[in-house]
């Protein structure tokens, strides 16, 4: 069989019979591989999404303006503003699989309860005073906390405090959309429980290191039953990793000067969410991470400190709150000017399960 250029239709070299063949392919809803092969099966991932940085100094004031102008309520459901990757124009997607949005809730506002197949989390950069009510369990949101809303659990948010609050939402919306696997249901109006406990029921049952309730052992759940991962624990774990490594013990940190933890499901030890990996990283002042590329995409948010990130050779300064999209196979290296804490989420659990995960150090 003859190889033809990708754009076979406009090739003047084609015989009449060949032209007729392509017309008939089209008429019968067919496309031959040989005209498309290089796009369909590139030698290495060639993402449409591009590496990109959104600065918190731009995001937050826009969210606050939306807070003044746009009510939150039934229908629209959330005052959430997604980052839109410039390589995926017009789509509210950070990457082909991940949604990342800033959500803003003013004093006394309520985001009504609903549920959906999409898995979600909230990560709090600053502020407090909102409770997210997950399947009837009110969960306080405070700086540095990771709050989970696994797929199909009812959730609504309410802010009983006099100050507005904004946070980062991460969801697998683009993945669920691309695979036509999503369902959505409204809950009761408002949220079911307006109480404001310091610790949620899920933390009281599941939030004790290394201790699993015996009553629940029969139930391994695909998503974590722990609704909140508190900053005091995350911070202590990162601090301890660097200290133990500094004492000369090997295999504790990710690489010298770089501590990292993954938020895990205490029933299985796997990722906290089935489709989304969540991690917190700390790069010590003056250190830089080894350049690495991975299949699958990720989003980072600077939690604290200052530094820079180099994405496929392009270096950008980072400060608190900045949000970074990293497409598949994009080379990433991070430099810490001060101690630099970064939250990261990715689609790694999907691709690890499918044996499509690859990583390469430069
Ligand atoms: O808070 O329930 O950013 O359903 C996107 C979809 C947040 C939420 C988002 C959602 C939510
Ligand atoms: Fe939701």
Tab-separated table of C-alpha atoms and ligand atoms in Angstrom:
chain	number	residue	atom	x	y	z
A	1	UNK	CA	0.000	0.000	0.000
A	2	UNK	CA	1.305	3.447	-0.903
A	3	UNK	CA	2.027	5.951	1.847
A	4	UNK	CA	0.303	9.235	1.108
A	5	UNK	CA	0.833	12.608	2.733
A	6	UNK	CA	-1.456	13.451	5.669
A	7	UNK	CA	-3.422	15.792	3.477
A	8	UNK	CA	-4.254	13.232	0.793
A	9	UNK	CA	-7.272	15.092	-0.576
A	10	UNK	CA	-5.275	18.030	-1.839
A	11	UNK	CA	-2.471	15.916	-3.287
A	12	UNK	CA	-2.411	16.498	-7.020
A	13	UNK	CA	-0.396	13.265	-7.466
A	14	UNK	CA	-3.417	11.130	-6.621
A	15	UNK	CA	-4.873	9.051	-9.412
A	16	UNK	CA	-8.563	9.321	-10.152
A	17	UNK	CA	-9.095	5.903	-8.595
A	18	UNK	CA	-7.273	6.959	-5.416
A	19	UNK	CA	-9.271	10.178	-5.180
A	20	UNK	CA	-12.458	8.173	-5.542
A	21	UNK	CA	-11.278	5.806	-2.791
A	22	UNK	CA	-10.762	8.698	-0.332
A	23	UNK	CA	-14.143	10.173	-1.236
A	24	UNK	CA	-15.776	6.819	-0.603
A	25	UNK	CA	-13.955	6.388	2.731
A	26	UNK	CA	-15.426	9.726	3.735
A	27	UNK	CA	-18.899	8.862	2.436
A	28	UNK	CA	-18.969	5.643	4.490
A	29	UNK	CA	-17.579	7.263	7.658
A	30	UNK	CA	-14.070	5.840	7.420
A	31	UNK	CA	-10.576	7.299	7.849
A	32	UNK	CA	-7.450	5.327	6.954
A	33	UNK	CA	-4.561	5.164	9.413
A	34	UNK	CA	-1.882	6.125	6.899
A	35	UNK	CA	-3.143	9.697	6.541
A	36	UNK	CA	-3.244	10.244	10.309
A	37	UNK	CA	-0.547	8.045	11.773
A	38	UNK	CA	1.867	10.709	13.021
A	39	UNK	CA	-0.842	12.587	14.981
A	40	UNK	CA	-2.444	9.406	16.286
A	41	UNK	CA	0.764	7.680	17.277
A	42	UNK	CA	3.507	10.260	17.844
A	43	UNK	CA	6.960	9.062	18.872
A	44	UNK	CA	6.396	10.734	22.267
A	45	UNK	CA	3.419	12.559	23.806
A	46	UNK	CA	2.614	15.751	21.882
A	47	UNK	CA	0.036	17.471	24.097
A	48	UNK	CA	-2.226	20.266	22.942
A	49	UNK	CA	-2.206	21.605	26.503
A	50	UNK	CA	0.738	23.899	27.179
A	51	UNK	CA	2.764	24.554	30.323
A	52	UNK	CA	1.251	27.624	31.968
A	53	UNK	CA	1.324	29.681	35.182
A	54	UNK	CA	-1.619	31.659	36.605
A	55	UNK	CA	-0.693	34.152	39.313
A	56	UNK	CA	-2.752	34.337	42.500
A	57	UNK	CA	-2.471	38.124	42.350
A	58	UNK	CA	-4.614	37.958	39.206
A	59	UNK	CA	-6.930	35.124	40.307
A	60	UNK	CA	-8.002	36.368	43.711
A	61	UNK	CA	-9.157	39.912	42.769
A	62	UNK	CA	-11.179	38.485	39.875
A	63	UNK	CA	-12.835	35.968	42.194
A	64	UNK	CA	-13.619	38.812	44.620
A	65	UNK	CA	-15.177	40.832	41.780
A	66	UNK	CA	-17.302	37.815	40.880
A	67	UNK	CA	-18.264	37.691	44.549
A	68	UNK	CA	-19.657	41.219	44.306
A	69	UNK	CA	-21.485	40.713	41.020
A	70	UNK	CA	-22.525	37.071	40.680
A	71	UNK	CA	-24.842	35.379	43.173
A	72	UNK	CA	-24.260	31.768	44.117
A	73	UNK	CA	-27.256	29.469	43.999
A	74	UNK	CA	-29.183	26.631	42.451
A	75	UNK	CA	-28.452	26.004	38.784
A	76	UNK	CA	-24.967	27.476	38.493
A	77	UNK	CA	-24.279	25.785	41.854
A	78	UNK	CA	-20.845	27.245	42.550
A	79	UNK	CA	-18.968	30.530	42.187
A	80	UNK	CA	-16.001	28.639	40.785
A	81	UNK	CA	-13.753	30.076	38.091
A	82	UNK	CA	-11.661	27.524	36.260
A	83	UNK	CA	-8.238	28.099	34.808
A	84	UNK	CA	-8.325	27.548	31.057
A	85	UNK	CA	-5.209	26.129	29.457
A	86	UNK	CA	-4.258	28.328	26.439
A	87	UNK	CA	-3.540	25.139	24.465
A	88	UNK	CA	-7.158	24.037	25.001
A	89	UNK	CA	-8.846	27.276	23.954
A	90	UNK	CA	-12.383	27.865	25.143
A	91	UNK	CA	-12.324	24.916	27.513
A	92	UNK	CA	-12.435	25.369	31.302
A	93	UNK	CA	-9.687	22.795	31.735
A	94	UNK	CA	-6.240	23.121	33.322
A	95	UNK	CA	-5.140	19.978	31.456
A	96	UNK	CA	-6.962	17.358	29.333
A	97	UNK	CA	-7.956	15.479	32.519
A	98	UNK	CA	-7.980	18.054	35.329
A	99	UNK	CA	-10.163	20.976	36.377
A	100	UNK	CA	-8.641	23.585	38.691
A	101	UNK	CA	-10.749	26.495	39.875
A	102	UNK	CA	-10.787	29.242	42.430
A	103	UNK	CA	-14.056	29.149	44.358
A	104	UNK	CA	-15.265	32.159	46.343
A	105	UNK	CA	-17.950	32.213	49.041
A	106	UNK	CA	-18.969	35.436	50.779
A	107	UNK	CA	-20.256	35.916	54.328
A	108	UNK	CA	-23.492	34.025	55.000
A	109	UNK	CA	-23.540	32.520	51.540
A	110	UNK	CA	-24.497	28.894	50.874
A	111	UNK	CA	-23.497	26.779	47.902
A	112	UNK	CA	-26.362	24.260	47.668
A	113	UNK	CA	-25.923	20.513	48.055
A	114	UNK	CA	-25.478	18.317	44.996
A	115	UNK	CA	-23.600	15.209	43.962
A	116	UNK	CA	-21.825	14.051	40.848
A	117	UNK	CA	-19.647	11.227	39.560
A	118	UNK	CA	-16.682	13.563	39.339
A	119	UNK	CA	-14.226	13.313	42.217
A	120	UNK	CA	-13.340	16.586	43.881
A	121	UNK	CA	-11.132	18.120	46.521
A	122	UNK	CA	-10.605	21.570	47.992
A	123	UNK	CA	-7.199	22.874	48.955
A	124	UNK	CA	-7.083	25.960	51.160
A	125	UNK	CA	-4.406	28.553	50.430
A	126	UNK	CA	-5.586	31.085	52.984
A	127	UNK	CA	-8.459	31.945	55.252
A	128	UNK	CA	-11.024	29.897	57.118
A	129	UNK	CA	-14.645	30.023	58.110
A	130	UNK	CA	-16.301	27.830	55.462
A	131	UNK	CA	-17.687	24.381	56.222
A	132	UNK	CA	-18.120	21.886	53.424
A	133	UNK	CA	-20.835	19.400	54.308
A	134	UNK	CA	-20.005	16.005	52.791
A	135	UNK	CA	-22.804	13.425	52.975
A	136	UNK	CA	-24.139	15.271	56.029
A	137	UNK	CA	-20.772	15.611	57.795
A	138	UNK	CA	-19.693	19.268	58.285
A	139	UNK	CA	-15.966	19.653	57.559
A	140	UNK	CA	-14.145	22.859	58.551
A	141	UNK	CA	-11.849	24.400	55.930
A	142	UNK	CA	-8.656	26.105	57.094
A	143	UNK	CA	-5.329	27.141	55.555
A	144	UNK	CA	-3.272	24.186	54.353
A	145	UNK	CA	-6.062	21.654	54.677
A	146	UNK	CA	-7.043	19.208	51.948
A	147	UNK	CA	-10.749	18.381	51.974
A	148	UNK	CA	-12.154	15.512	49.915
A	149	UNK	CA	-15.461	15.199	48.114
A	150	UNK	CA	-15.325	11.753	46.503
A	151	UNK	CA	-17.633	11.023	43.583
A	152	UNK	CA	-21.352	10.683	44.302
A	153	UNK	CA	-21.203	12.075	47.838
A	154	UNK	CA	-23.587	14.974	48.437
A	155	UNK	CA	-21.772	18.172	49.221
A	156	UNK	CA	-22.599	21.813	49.827
A	157	UNK	CA	-20.616	24.667	51.342
A	158	UNK	CA	-21.638	27.400	53.739
A	159	UNK	CA	-19.856	30.417	55.172
A	160	UNK	CA	-21.267	31.447	58.562
A	161	UNK	CA	-18.386	33.889	59.107
A	162	UNK	CA	-18.251	37.655	58.456
A	163	UNK	CA	-15.387	37.329	55.933
A	164	UNK	CA	-15.311	35.908	52.413
A	165	UNK	CA	-13.188	32.847	51.707
A	166	UNK	CA	-11.592	31.516	48.518
A	167	UNK	CA	-9.933	28.195	47.854
A	168	UNK	CA	-8.693	25.934	45.057
A	169	UNK	CA	-10.994	23.210	43.716
A	170	UNK	CA	-9.571	20.223	41.858
A	171	UNK	CA	-11.804	17.817	39.937
A	172	UNK	CA	-11.566	15.180	37.227
A	173	UNK	CA	-14.256	16.984	35.167
A	174	UNK	CA	-12.377	16.842	31.823
A	175	UNK	CA	-11.614	13.131	32.199
A	176	UNK	CA	-15.202	12.259	33.098
A	177	UNK	CA	-16.457	14.451	30.259
A	178	UNK	CA	-14.130	12.899	27.663
A	179	UNK	CA	-15.163	9.413	28.710
A	180	UNK	CA	-18.918	10.141	28.985
A	181	UNK	CA	-19.103	8.721	32.497
A	182	UNK	CA	-20.690	11.586	34.416
A	183	UNK	CA	-23.960	11.771	36.370
A	184	UNK	CA	-25.251	14.705	38.410
A	185	UNK	CA	-28.048	15.167	40.967
A	186	UNK	CA	-29.315	18.138	42.951
A	187	UNK	CA	-29.559	17.654	46.705
A	188	UNK	CA	-31.892	19.355	49.135
A	189	UNK	CA	-31.733	23.126	48.924
A	190	UNK	CA	-29.060	24.608	51.149
A	191	UNK	CA	-26.917	22.247	53.175
A	192	UNK	CA	-28.237	19.573	55.476
A	193	UNK	CA	-26.292	20.477	58.611
A	194	UNK	CA	-25.311	24.066	59.468
A	195	UNK	CA	-23.356	23.126	62.582
A	196	UNK	CA	-19.706	24.196	62.733
A	197	UNK	CA	-17.650	21.495	64.501
A	198	UNK	CA	-13.864	21.836	64.680
A	199	UNK	CA	-13.462	18.160	63.689
A	200	UNK	CA	-15.725	16.283	61.311
A	201	UNK	CA	-17.175	12.872	62.157
A	202	UNK	CA	-14.962	11.326	59.463
A	203	UNK	CA	-11.824	12.703	61.159
A	204	UNK	CA	-12.993	11.500	64.566
A	205	UNK	CA	-13.377	7.983	63.162
A	206	UNK	CA	-10.537	7.811	60.606
A	207	UNK	CA	-8.095	10.571	61.564
A	208	UNK	CA	-5.782	8.763	63.996
A	209	UNK	CA	-2.391	7.738	62.551
A	210	UNK	CA	-2.117	4.002	62.029
A	211	UNK	CA	-5.414	3.238	63.736
A	212	UNK	CA	-8.203	1.749	61.698
A	213	UNK	CA	-11.632	1.232	63.226
A	214	UNK	CA	-12.285	-2.488	63.495
A	215	UNK	CA	-15.968	-2.043	62.762
A	216	UNK	CA	-15.138	-0.685	59.351
A	217	UNK	CA	-12.446	-3.179	58.344
A	218	UNK	CA	-14.805	-5.080	56.097
A	219	UNK	CA	-15.127	-2.029	53.940
A	220	UNK	CA	-12.204	-1.009	51.860
A	221	UNK	CA	-13.492	1.999	49.961
A	222	UNK	CA	-12.066	3.066	46.577
A	223	UNK	CA	-11.944	6.688	47.782
A	224	UNK	CA	-10.686	7.752	51.191
A	225	UNK	CA	-13.275	7.853	54.003
A	226	UNK	CA	-11.207	10.625	55.647
A	227	UNK	CA	-12.751	13.941	54.547
A	228	UNK	CA	-9.973	16.212	55.822
A	229	UNK	CA	-6.181	16.095	55.867
A	230	UNK	CA	-5.090	18.839	58.242
A	231	UNK	CA	-2.121	21.136	57.680
A	232	UNK	CA	-0.645	20.483	61.128
A	233	UNK	CA	-0.164	16.810	60.160
A	234	UNK	CA	1.087	17.517	56.636
A	235	UNK	CA	3.523	20.139	57.911
A	236	UNK	CA	4.804	17.857	60.673
A	237	UNK	CA	5.373	15.001	58.197
A	238	UNK	CA	7.390	17.192	55.824
A	239	UNK	CA	9.428	18.707	58.648
A	240	UNK	CA	10.211	15.253	60.021
A	241	UNK	CA	11.275	13.901	56.613
A	242	UNK	CA	13.860	16.644	56.203
A	243	UNK	CA	15.071	16.246	59.798
A	244	UNK	CA	15.445	12.471	59.564
A	245	UNK	CA	17.261	12.833	56.230
A	246	UNK	CA	19.539	15.489	57.755
A	247	UNK	CA	20.386	12.973	60.512
A	248	UNK	CA	21.902	10.814	57.763
A	249	UNK	CA	19.092	8.308	57.152
A	250	UNK	CA	18.588	7.443	53.508
A	251	UNK	CA	15.453	6.708	51.521
A	252	UNK	CA	13.305	9.128	53.511
A	253	UNK	CA	13.090	12.158	51.246
A	254	UNK	CA	12.254	12.226	47.534
A	255	UNK	CA	15.681	13.684	46.748
A	256	UNK	CA	18.127	15.765	48.823
A	257	UNK	CA	16.341	18.816	50.237
A	258	UNK	CA	12.989	17.721	48.789
A	259	UNK	CA	10.384	16.209	51.108
A	260	UNK	CA	7.040	15.013	49.785
A	261	UNK	CA	3.940	13.228	51.049
A	262	UNK	CA	0.999	11.711	49.232
A	263	UNK	CA	-2.487	11.973	50.696
A	264	UNK	CA	-3.656	8.383	50.978
A	265	UNK	CA	-6.774	6.334	51.522
A	266	UNK	CA	-6.406	4.738	54.981
A	267	UNK	CA	-8.447	1.681	53.926
A	268	UNK	CA	-6.169	0.698	51.047
A	269	UNK	CA	-2.995	2.777	51.302
A	270	UNK	CA	-3.699	3.932	47.737
A	271	UNK	CA	-4.440	7.412	46.506
A	272	UNK	CA	-7.012	9.432	48.457
A	273	UNK	CA	-9.138	9.678	45.290
A	274	UNK	CA	-9.404	7.062	42.532
A	275	UNK	CA	-8.668	9.455	39.675
A	276	UNK	CA	-6.630	12.189	41.338
A	277	UNK	CA	-3.288	11.964	43.120
A	278	UNK	CA	-2.749	14.646	45.764
A	279	UNK	CA	0.635	15.504	47.264
A	280	UNK	CA	2.409	18.164	49.288
A	281	UNK	CA	6.043	18.996	48.550
A	282	UNK	CA	8.619	21.005	50.455
A	283	UNK	CA	11.821	22.073	48.727
A	284	UNK	CA	14.351	23.516	51.160
A	285	UNK	CA	15.718	27.020	50.517
A	286	UNK	CA	18.518	26.984	47.956
A	287	UNK	CA	17.713	23.487	46.644
A	288	UNK	CA	16.508	22.574	43.170
A	289	UNK	CA	14.700	19.415	42.094
A	290	UNK	CA	16.012	17.138	39.370
A	291	UNK	CA	14.366	17.810	36.003
A	292	UNK	CA	11.755	15.129	35.346
A	293	UNK	CA	9.060	14.371	32.806
A	294	UNK	CA	6.072	12.123	33.357
A	295	UNK	CA	3.121	10.911	31.336
A	296	UNK	CA	-0.202	12.294	32.503
A	297	UNK	CA	-0.730	15.860	33.565
A	298	UNK	CA	-0.630	17.746	36.822
A	299	UNK	CA	-1.425	21.040	38.473
A	300	UNK	CA	0.653	22.657	41.206
A	301	UNK	CA	-0.148	25.466	43.589
A	302	UNK	CA	2.473	27.308	45.604
A	303	UNK	CA	1.358	27.102	49.222
A	304	UNK	CA	4.167	29.072	50.806
A	305	UNK	CA	7.516	30.578	49.973
A	306	UNK	CA	9.092	31.763	46.751
A	307	UNK	CA	11.144	30.244	43.966
A	308	UNK	CA	10.906	29.372	40.308
A	309	UNK	CA	9.728	26.592	38.042
A	310	UNK	CA	11.230	25.629	34.697
A	311	UNK	CA	8.772	23.983	32.299
A	312	UNK	CA	10.266	22.627	29.071
A	313	UNK	CA	13.114	25.109	29.450
A	314	UNK	CA	10.936	28.155	30.279
A	315	UNK	CA	11.607	29.598	33.731
A	316	UNK	CA	8.901	31.460	35.702
A	317	UNK	CA	9.184	33.013	39.168
A	318	UNK	CA	6.712	31.700	41.718
A	319	UNK	CA	5.116	33.183	44.792
A	320	UNK	CA	2.355	32.072	47.134
A	321	UNK	CA	-0.858	31.026	45.417
A	322	UNK	CA	0.455	30.692	41.874
A	323	UNK	CA	-1.178	27.856	39.918
A	324	UNK	CA	0.820	25.873	37.360
A	325	UNK	CA	-0.400	23.486	34.641
A	326	UNK	CA	2.052	20.771	33.603
A	327	UNK	CA	1.041	18.822	30.475
A	328	UNK	CA	2.061	15.259	29.818
A	329	UNK	CA	5.786	14.709	29.218
A	330	UNK	CA	6.651	18.340	30.016
A	331	UNK	CA	10.026	18.623	31.747
A	332	UNK	CA	9.699	20.130	35.243
A	333	UNK	CA	12.350	21.459	37.618
A	334	UNK	CA	11.696	23.521	40.728
A	335	UNK	CA	14.047	25.904	42.537
A	336	UNK	CA	13.412	27.134	46.056
A	337	UNK	CA	14.551	30.667	46.899
A	338	UNK	CA	13.071	30.356	50.389
A	339	UNK	CA	11.664	27.135	51.820
A	340	UNK	CA	9.027	26.361	49.205
A	341	UNK	CA	5.840	24.399	49.918
A	342	UNK	CA	3.830	23.233	46.927
A	343	UNK	CA	0.569	21.363	46.666
A	344	UNK	CA	0.309	19.115	43.611
A	345	UNK	CA	-2.472	17.094	42.038
A	346	UNK	CA	-2.313	14.824	39.020
A	347	UNK	CA	-4.085	12.121	37.061
A	348	UNK	CA	-1.373	9.555	37.915
A	349	UNK	CA	-3.730	6.979	39.517
A	350	UNK	CA	-5.539	6.574	36.195
A	351	UNK	CA	-2.429	5.971	34.131
A	352	UNK	CA	-0.694	3.784	36.694
A	353	UNK	CA	-3.709	1.444	36.666
A	354	UNK	CA	-3.609	1.352	32.872
A	355	UNK	CA	0.140	0.731	32.694
A	356	UNK	CA	0.593	3.996	30.770
A	357	UNK	CA	2.697	5.718	33.437
A	358	UNK	CA	6.257	6.602	32.440
A	359	UNK	CA	8.826	8.827	34.074
A	360	UNK	CA	12.184	10.002	32.806
A	361	UNK	CA	14.878	12.056	34.534
A	362	UNK	CA	16.867	14.332	32.250
B	1	LIG	O1	-17.723	22.786	44.915
B	1	LIG	O2	-19.085	21.232	44.304
B	1	LIG	O3	-14.978	23.949	41.045
B	1	LIG	O4	-19.327	20.754	41.719
B	1	LIG	C1	-16.633	22.569	40.107
B	1	LIG	C2	-17.744	21.755	40.288
B	1	LIG	C3	-16.602	23.000	42.456
B	1	LIG	C4	-18.210	22.052	44.045
B	1	LIG	C5	-16.066	23.175	41.202
B	1	LIG	C6	-18.271	21.558	41.562
B	1	LIG	C7	-17.692	22.192	42.652
B	2	LIG	FE1	-19.719	19.663	43.346
